[in-house]
Short mmCIF file of C-alpha atoms in Angstrom, two decimals:
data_model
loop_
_atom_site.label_atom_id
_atom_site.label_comp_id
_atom_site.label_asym_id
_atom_site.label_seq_id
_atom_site.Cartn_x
_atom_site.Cartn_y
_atom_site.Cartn_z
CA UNK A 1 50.63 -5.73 -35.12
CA UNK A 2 53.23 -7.19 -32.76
CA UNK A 3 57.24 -7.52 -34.57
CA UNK A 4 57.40 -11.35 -36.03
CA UNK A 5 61.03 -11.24 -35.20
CA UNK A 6 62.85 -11.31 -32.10
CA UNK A 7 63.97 -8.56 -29.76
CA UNK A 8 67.90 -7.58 -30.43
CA UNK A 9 69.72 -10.13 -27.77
CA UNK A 10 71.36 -7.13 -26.16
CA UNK A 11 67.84 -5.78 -25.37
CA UNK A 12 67.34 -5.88 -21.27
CA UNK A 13 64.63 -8.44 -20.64
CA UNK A 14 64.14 -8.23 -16.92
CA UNK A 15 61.91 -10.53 -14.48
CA UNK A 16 59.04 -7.85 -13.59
CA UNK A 17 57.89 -8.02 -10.07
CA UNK A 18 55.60 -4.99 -10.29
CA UNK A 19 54.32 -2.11 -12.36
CA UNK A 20 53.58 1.08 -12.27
CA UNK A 21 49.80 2.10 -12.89
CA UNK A 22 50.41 5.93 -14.29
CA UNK A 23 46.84 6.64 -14.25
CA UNK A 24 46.04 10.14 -14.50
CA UNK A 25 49.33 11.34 -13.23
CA UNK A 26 49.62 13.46 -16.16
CA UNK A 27 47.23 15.89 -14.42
CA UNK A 28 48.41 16.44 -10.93
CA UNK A 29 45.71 19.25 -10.11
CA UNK A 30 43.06 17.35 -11.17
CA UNK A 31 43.56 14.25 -8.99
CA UNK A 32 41.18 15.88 -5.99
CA UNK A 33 38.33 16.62 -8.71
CA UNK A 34 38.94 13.23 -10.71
CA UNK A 35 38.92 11.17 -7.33
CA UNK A 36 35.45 12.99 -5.92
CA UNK A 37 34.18 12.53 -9.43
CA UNK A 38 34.74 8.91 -10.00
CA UNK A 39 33.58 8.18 -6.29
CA UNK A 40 30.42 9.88 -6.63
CA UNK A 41 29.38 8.25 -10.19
CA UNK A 42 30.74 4.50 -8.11
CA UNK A 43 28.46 5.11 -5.39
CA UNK A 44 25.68 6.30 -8.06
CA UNK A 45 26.53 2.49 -9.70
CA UNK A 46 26.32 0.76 -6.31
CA UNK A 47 23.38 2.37 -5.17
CA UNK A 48 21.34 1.98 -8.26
CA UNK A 49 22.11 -1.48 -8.85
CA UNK A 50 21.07 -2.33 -5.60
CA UNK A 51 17.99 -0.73 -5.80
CA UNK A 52 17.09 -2.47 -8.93
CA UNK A 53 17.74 -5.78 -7.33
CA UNK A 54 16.00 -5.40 -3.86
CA UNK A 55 12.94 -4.22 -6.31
CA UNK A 56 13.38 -7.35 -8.43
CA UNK A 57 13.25 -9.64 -5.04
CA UNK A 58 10.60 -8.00 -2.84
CA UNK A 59 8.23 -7.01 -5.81
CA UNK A 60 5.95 -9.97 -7.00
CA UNK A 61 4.86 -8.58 -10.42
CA UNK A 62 8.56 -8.47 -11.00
CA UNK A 63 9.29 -12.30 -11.00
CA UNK A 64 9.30 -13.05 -14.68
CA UNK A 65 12.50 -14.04 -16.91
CA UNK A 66 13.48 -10.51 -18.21
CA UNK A 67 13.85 -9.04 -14.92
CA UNK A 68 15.78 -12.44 -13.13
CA UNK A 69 17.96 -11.62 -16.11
CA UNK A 70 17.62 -7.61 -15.37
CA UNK A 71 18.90 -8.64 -11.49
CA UNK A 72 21.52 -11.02 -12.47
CA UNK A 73 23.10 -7.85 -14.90
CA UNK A 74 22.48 -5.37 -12.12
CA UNK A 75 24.89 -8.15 -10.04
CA UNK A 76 27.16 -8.48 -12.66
CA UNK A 77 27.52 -4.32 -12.83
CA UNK A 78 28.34 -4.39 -9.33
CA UNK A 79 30.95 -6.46 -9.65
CA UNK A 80 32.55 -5.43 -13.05
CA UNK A 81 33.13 -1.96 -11.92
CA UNK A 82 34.57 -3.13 -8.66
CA UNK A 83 37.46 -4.82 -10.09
CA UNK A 84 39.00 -1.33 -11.38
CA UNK A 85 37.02 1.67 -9.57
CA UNK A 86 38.56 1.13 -5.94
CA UNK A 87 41.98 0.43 -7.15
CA UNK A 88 41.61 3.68 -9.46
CA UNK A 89 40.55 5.83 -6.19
CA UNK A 90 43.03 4.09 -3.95
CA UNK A 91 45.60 5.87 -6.79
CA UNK A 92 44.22 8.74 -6.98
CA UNK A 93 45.12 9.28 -3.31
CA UNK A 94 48.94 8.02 -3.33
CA UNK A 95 52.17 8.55 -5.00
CA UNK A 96 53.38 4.67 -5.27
CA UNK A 97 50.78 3.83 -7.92
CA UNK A 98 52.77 0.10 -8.09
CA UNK A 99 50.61 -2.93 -8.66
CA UNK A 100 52.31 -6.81 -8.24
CA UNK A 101 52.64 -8.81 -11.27
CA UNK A 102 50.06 -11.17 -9.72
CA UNK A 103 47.80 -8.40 -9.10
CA UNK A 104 47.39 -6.80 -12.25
CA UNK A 105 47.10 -10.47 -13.92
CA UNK A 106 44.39 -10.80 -11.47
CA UNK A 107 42.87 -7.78 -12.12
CA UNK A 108 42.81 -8.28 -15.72
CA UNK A 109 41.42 -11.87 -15.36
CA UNK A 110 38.07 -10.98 -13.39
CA UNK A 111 38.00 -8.12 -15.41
CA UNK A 112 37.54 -10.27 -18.88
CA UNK A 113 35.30 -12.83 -17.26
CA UNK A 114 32.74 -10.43 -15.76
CA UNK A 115 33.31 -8.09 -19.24
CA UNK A 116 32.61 -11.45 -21.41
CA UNK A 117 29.58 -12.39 -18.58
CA UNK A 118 28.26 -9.46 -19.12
CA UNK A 119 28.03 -9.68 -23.14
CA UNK A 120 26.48 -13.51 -22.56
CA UNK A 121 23.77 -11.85 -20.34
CA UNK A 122 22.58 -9.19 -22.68
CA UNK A 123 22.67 -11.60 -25.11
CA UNK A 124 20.59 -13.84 -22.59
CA UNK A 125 18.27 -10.82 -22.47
CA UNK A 126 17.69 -10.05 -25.93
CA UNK A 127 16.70 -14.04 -26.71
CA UNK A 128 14.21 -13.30 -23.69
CA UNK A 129 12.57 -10.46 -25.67
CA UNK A 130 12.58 -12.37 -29.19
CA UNK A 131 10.59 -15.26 -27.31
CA UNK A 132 8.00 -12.66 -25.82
CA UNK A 133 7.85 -10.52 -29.08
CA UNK A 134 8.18 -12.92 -31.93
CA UNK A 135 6.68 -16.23 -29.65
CA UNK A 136 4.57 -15.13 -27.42
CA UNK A 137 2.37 -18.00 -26.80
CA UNK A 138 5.19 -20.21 -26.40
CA UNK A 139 6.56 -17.79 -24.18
CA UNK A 140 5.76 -18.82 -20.77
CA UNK A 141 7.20 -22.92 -22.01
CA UNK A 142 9.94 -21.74 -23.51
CA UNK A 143 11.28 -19.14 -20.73
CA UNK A 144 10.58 -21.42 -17.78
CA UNK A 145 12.41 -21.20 -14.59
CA UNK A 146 14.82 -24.03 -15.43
CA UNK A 147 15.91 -22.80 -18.67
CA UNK A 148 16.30 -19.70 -16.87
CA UNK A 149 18.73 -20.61 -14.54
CA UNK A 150 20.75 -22.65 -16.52
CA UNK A 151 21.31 -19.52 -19.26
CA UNK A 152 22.47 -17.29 -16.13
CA UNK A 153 24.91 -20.03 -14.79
CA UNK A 154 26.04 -20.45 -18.61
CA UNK A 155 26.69 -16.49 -18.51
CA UNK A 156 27.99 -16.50 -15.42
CA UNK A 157 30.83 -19.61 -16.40
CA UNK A 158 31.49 -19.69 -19.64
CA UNK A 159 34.05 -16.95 -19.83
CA UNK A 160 35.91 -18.68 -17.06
CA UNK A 161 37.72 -21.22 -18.90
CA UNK A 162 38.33 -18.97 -22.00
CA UNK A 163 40.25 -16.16 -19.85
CA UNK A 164 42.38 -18.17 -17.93
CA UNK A 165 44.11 -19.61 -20.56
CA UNK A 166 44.05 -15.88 -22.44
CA UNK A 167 45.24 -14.41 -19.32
CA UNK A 168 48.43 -16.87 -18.72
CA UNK A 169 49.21 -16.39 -22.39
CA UNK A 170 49.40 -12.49 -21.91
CA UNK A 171 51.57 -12.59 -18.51
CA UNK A 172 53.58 -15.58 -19.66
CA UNK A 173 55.32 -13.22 -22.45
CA UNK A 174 58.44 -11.58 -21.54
CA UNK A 175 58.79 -7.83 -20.55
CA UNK A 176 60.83 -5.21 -21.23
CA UNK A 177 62.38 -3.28 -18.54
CA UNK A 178 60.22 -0.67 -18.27
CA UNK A 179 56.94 -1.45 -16.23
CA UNK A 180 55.46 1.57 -16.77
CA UNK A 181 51.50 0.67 -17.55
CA UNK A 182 50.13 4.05 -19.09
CA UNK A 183 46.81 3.10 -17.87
CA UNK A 184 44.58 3.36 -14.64
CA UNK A 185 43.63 -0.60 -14.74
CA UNK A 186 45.55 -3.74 -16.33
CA UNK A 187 43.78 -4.03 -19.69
CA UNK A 188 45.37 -5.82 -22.62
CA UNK A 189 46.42 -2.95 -25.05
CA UNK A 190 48.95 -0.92 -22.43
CA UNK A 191 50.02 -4.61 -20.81
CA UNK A 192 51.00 -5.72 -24.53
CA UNK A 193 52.65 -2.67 -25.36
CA UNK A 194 55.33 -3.47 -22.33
CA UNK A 195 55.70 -6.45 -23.61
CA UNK A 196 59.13 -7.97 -25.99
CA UNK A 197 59.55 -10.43 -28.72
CA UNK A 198 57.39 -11.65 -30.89
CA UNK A 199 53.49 -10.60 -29.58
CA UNK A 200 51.96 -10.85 -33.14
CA UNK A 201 50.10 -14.91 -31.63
CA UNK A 202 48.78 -12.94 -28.72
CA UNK A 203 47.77 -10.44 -30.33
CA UNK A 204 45.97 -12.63 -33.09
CA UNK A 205 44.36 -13.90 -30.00
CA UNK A 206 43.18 -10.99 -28.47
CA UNK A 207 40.75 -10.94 -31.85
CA UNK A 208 39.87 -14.27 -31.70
CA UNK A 209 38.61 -14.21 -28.60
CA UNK A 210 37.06 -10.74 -29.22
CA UNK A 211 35.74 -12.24 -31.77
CA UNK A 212 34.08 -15.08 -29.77
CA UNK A 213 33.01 -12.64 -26.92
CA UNK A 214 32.37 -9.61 -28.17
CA UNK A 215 31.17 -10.08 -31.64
CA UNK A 216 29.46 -13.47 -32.16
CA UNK A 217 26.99 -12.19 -28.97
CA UNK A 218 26.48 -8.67 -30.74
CA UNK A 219 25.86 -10.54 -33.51
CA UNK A 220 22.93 -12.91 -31.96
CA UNK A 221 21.45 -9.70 -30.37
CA UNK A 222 21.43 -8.00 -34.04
CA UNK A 223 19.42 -10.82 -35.46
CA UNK A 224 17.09 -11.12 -32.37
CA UNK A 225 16.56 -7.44 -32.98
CA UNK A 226 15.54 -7.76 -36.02
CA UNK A 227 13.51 -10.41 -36.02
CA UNK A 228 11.78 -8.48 -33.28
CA UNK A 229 12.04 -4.87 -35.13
CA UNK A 230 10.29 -7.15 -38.00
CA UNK A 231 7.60 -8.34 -35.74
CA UNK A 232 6.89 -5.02 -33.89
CA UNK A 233 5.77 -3.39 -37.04
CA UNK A 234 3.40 -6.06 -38.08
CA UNK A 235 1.51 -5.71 -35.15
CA UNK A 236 -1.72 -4.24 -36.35
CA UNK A 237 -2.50 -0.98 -33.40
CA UNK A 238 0.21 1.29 -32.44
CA UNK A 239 -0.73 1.28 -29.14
CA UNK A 240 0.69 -2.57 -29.12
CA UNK A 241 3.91 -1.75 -31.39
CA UNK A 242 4.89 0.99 -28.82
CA UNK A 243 4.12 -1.17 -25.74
CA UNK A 244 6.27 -3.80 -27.16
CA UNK A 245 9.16 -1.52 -28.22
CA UNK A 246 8.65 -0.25 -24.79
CA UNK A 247 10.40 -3.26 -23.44
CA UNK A 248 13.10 -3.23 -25.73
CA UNK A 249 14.44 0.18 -25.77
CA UNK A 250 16.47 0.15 -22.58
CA UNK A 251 18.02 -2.76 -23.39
CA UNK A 252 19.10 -1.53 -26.82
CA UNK A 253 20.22 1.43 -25.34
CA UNK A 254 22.26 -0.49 -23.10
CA UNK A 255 23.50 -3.06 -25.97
CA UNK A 256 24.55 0.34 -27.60
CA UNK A 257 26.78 1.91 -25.23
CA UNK A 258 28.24 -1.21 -23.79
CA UNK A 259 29.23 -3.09 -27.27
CA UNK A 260 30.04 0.22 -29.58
CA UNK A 261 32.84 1.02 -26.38
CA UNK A 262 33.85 -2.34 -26.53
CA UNK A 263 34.04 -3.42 -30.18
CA UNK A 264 36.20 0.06 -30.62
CA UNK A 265 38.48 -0.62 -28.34
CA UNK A 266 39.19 -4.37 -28.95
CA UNK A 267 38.68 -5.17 -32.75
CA UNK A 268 40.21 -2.00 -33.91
CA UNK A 269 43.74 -1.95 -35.82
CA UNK A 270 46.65 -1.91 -32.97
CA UNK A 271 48.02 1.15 -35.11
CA UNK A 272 45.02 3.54 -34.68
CA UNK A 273 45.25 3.22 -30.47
CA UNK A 274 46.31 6.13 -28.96
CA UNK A 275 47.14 6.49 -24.98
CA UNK A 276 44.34 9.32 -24.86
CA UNK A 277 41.68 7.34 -26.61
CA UNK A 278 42.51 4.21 -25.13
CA UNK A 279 41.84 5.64 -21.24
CA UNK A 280 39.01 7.33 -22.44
CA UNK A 281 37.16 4.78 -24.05
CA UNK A 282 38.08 2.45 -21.04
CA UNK A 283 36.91 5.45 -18.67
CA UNK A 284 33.63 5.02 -21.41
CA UNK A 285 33.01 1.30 -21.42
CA UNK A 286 33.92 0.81 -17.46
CA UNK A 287 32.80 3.33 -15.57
CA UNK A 288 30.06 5.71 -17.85
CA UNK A 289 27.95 2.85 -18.96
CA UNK A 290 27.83 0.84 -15.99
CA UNK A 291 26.60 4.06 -14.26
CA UNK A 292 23.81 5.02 -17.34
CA UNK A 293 22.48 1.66 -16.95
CA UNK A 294 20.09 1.62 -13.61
CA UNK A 295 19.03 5.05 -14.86
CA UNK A 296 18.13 3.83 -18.32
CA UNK A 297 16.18 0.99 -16.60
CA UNK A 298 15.27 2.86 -14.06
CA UNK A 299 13.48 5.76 -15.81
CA UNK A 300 12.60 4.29 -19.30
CA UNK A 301 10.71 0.98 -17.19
CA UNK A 302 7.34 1.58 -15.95
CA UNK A 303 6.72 -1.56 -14.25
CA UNK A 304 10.07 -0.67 -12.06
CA UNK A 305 8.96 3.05 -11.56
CA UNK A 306 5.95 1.45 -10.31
CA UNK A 307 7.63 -0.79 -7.96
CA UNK A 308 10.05 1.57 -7.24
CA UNK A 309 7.03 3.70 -5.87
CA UNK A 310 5.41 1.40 -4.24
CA UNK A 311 9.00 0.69 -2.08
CA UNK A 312 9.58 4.33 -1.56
CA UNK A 313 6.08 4.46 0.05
CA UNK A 314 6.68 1.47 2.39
CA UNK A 315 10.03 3.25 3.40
CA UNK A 316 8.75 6.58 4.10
CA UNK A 317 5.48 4.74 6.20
CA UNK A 318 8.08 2.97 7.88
#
């Protein structure tokens, strides 16, 4: 963790006005093949997405709560990977890699609320499933249209407060002179490590709210999972047990990916991070997944493949 004590007074604490987003800049030759690459799999997360929420909104057998909360995470993908996959092309292209102060506190702001949104909504999405499965009869009074919208809006806000107050902490410590962030996006591990004097409260905080974002959701989703798991096997034909795991699957996948990335990169000891890992699990958590997830929906979905037929048929009539 962070020192207790304080920097040496003769230590040069300067006023930083920028830094310096190193990237990938460790492999020069590879920034033509690392830009095409990451532009192809953004487009692949942009396109998908999209798809999945035109079929949600044009497809009537679609309108039910797990796919308004399917199109609201499709949305939220969109705009998680857009806070750090055009700045990280833009890089890739240039040789000033500097980002403002205000920037990169920006950056890491929207990055946190739609990373924290998007644990509230799979969280949203597993209590959806624990209704249907373990409640089914209550199902259609329990997941009405009100309660609905008010868990997305919840999901949508709540991480709004929570970061803006986590984000002035980590920009209101002082920095050392160098401002060189060994990182392709502003994320808390590489911004701390630039930082001086005492960092062990912030970084106490950084678990806390991991704790409250991260791990208390994973949590809920465990126990709806297994309450679900649990009800799945008491079902008496195995026809109905794999229908109803049907449904679950691709979000579990999803809960997987997303969360094991996460909770690795965030809850683990400051002294086990490593440059390498850190970028890579980033590259994992920001980029990979988000791209995985129309495809796991996607393909692993029949009621989408269905609709997704049925639009593809229209458009080629058309």
């Amino acid at each position: 963790m962070g020192s207790r004590g304080q920097s040496p007074p003769q230590r040069n604490h300067t006023t930083l006005v920028e830094f310096t987003l190193l990237g990938f800049s460790d492999v020069p030759d590879l920034q033509g093949f690392l830009f095409g690459l990451f532009l192809i799999i953004y487009l692949i997360i942009l396109m998908g997405n999209s798809l999945i929420i035109v079929i949600i909104k044009i497809e009537p057998s679609l309108q039910t709560p797990m796919y308004f909360f399917l199109g609201n995470f499709s949305s939220l993908e969109i705009c998680y990977v857009s806070v750090t996959v055009p700045r990280l092309l833009v890089d890739l292209c240039k040789q000033n890699r500097s980002i403002s102060f205000l920037a990169c506190a920006t950056q890491m702001y929207f990055f946190l609320v739609f990373g924290a949104t998007e644990c509230f909504i799979l969280t949203a999405m597993a209590y959806d499933r624990y209704v249907a499965i373990c409640h089914p009869l209550l199902y259609p009074l329990v997941m009405n249209s009100r309660l609905c919208v008010r868990l997305a809006a919840g999901c949508w806000v709540s991480g709004i407060p929570v970061h803006v107050g986590f984000t002035s902490q980590v920009f209101s410590l002082p920095f050392c002179a160098s401002n060189q962030l060994n990182h392709f996006f502003c994320d808390i591990p590489p911004v701390l490590k630039l930082a001086c004097g005492d960092t062990f409260t912030t970084e106490m905080l950084v678990y806390v709210v991991a704790i409250l974002v991260v791990t208390v959701p994973f949590m809920l989703i465990l126990g709806s999972y297994v309450n679900i798991i649990s009800t799945i096997l008491r079902l008496p034909s195995a026809t109905g047990r794999a229908k109803a795991f049907s449904t679950c699957s691709s979000h579990l996948m999803v809960v997987a990916l997303f969360f094991g990335s996460g909770i690795i990169t965030y809850m683990r000891p400051k002294s086990s991070h490593s440059i390498g890992m850190d970028k890579f699990l980033s590259l994992f958590y920001t980029i990979v997944t988000p791209m995985f997830n129309p495809i796991i929906y996607c393909l692993r979905n029949k009621e989408v493949m269905v609709a997704l037929r049925k639009l593809l048929l229209k458009w080629s009539v058309l």
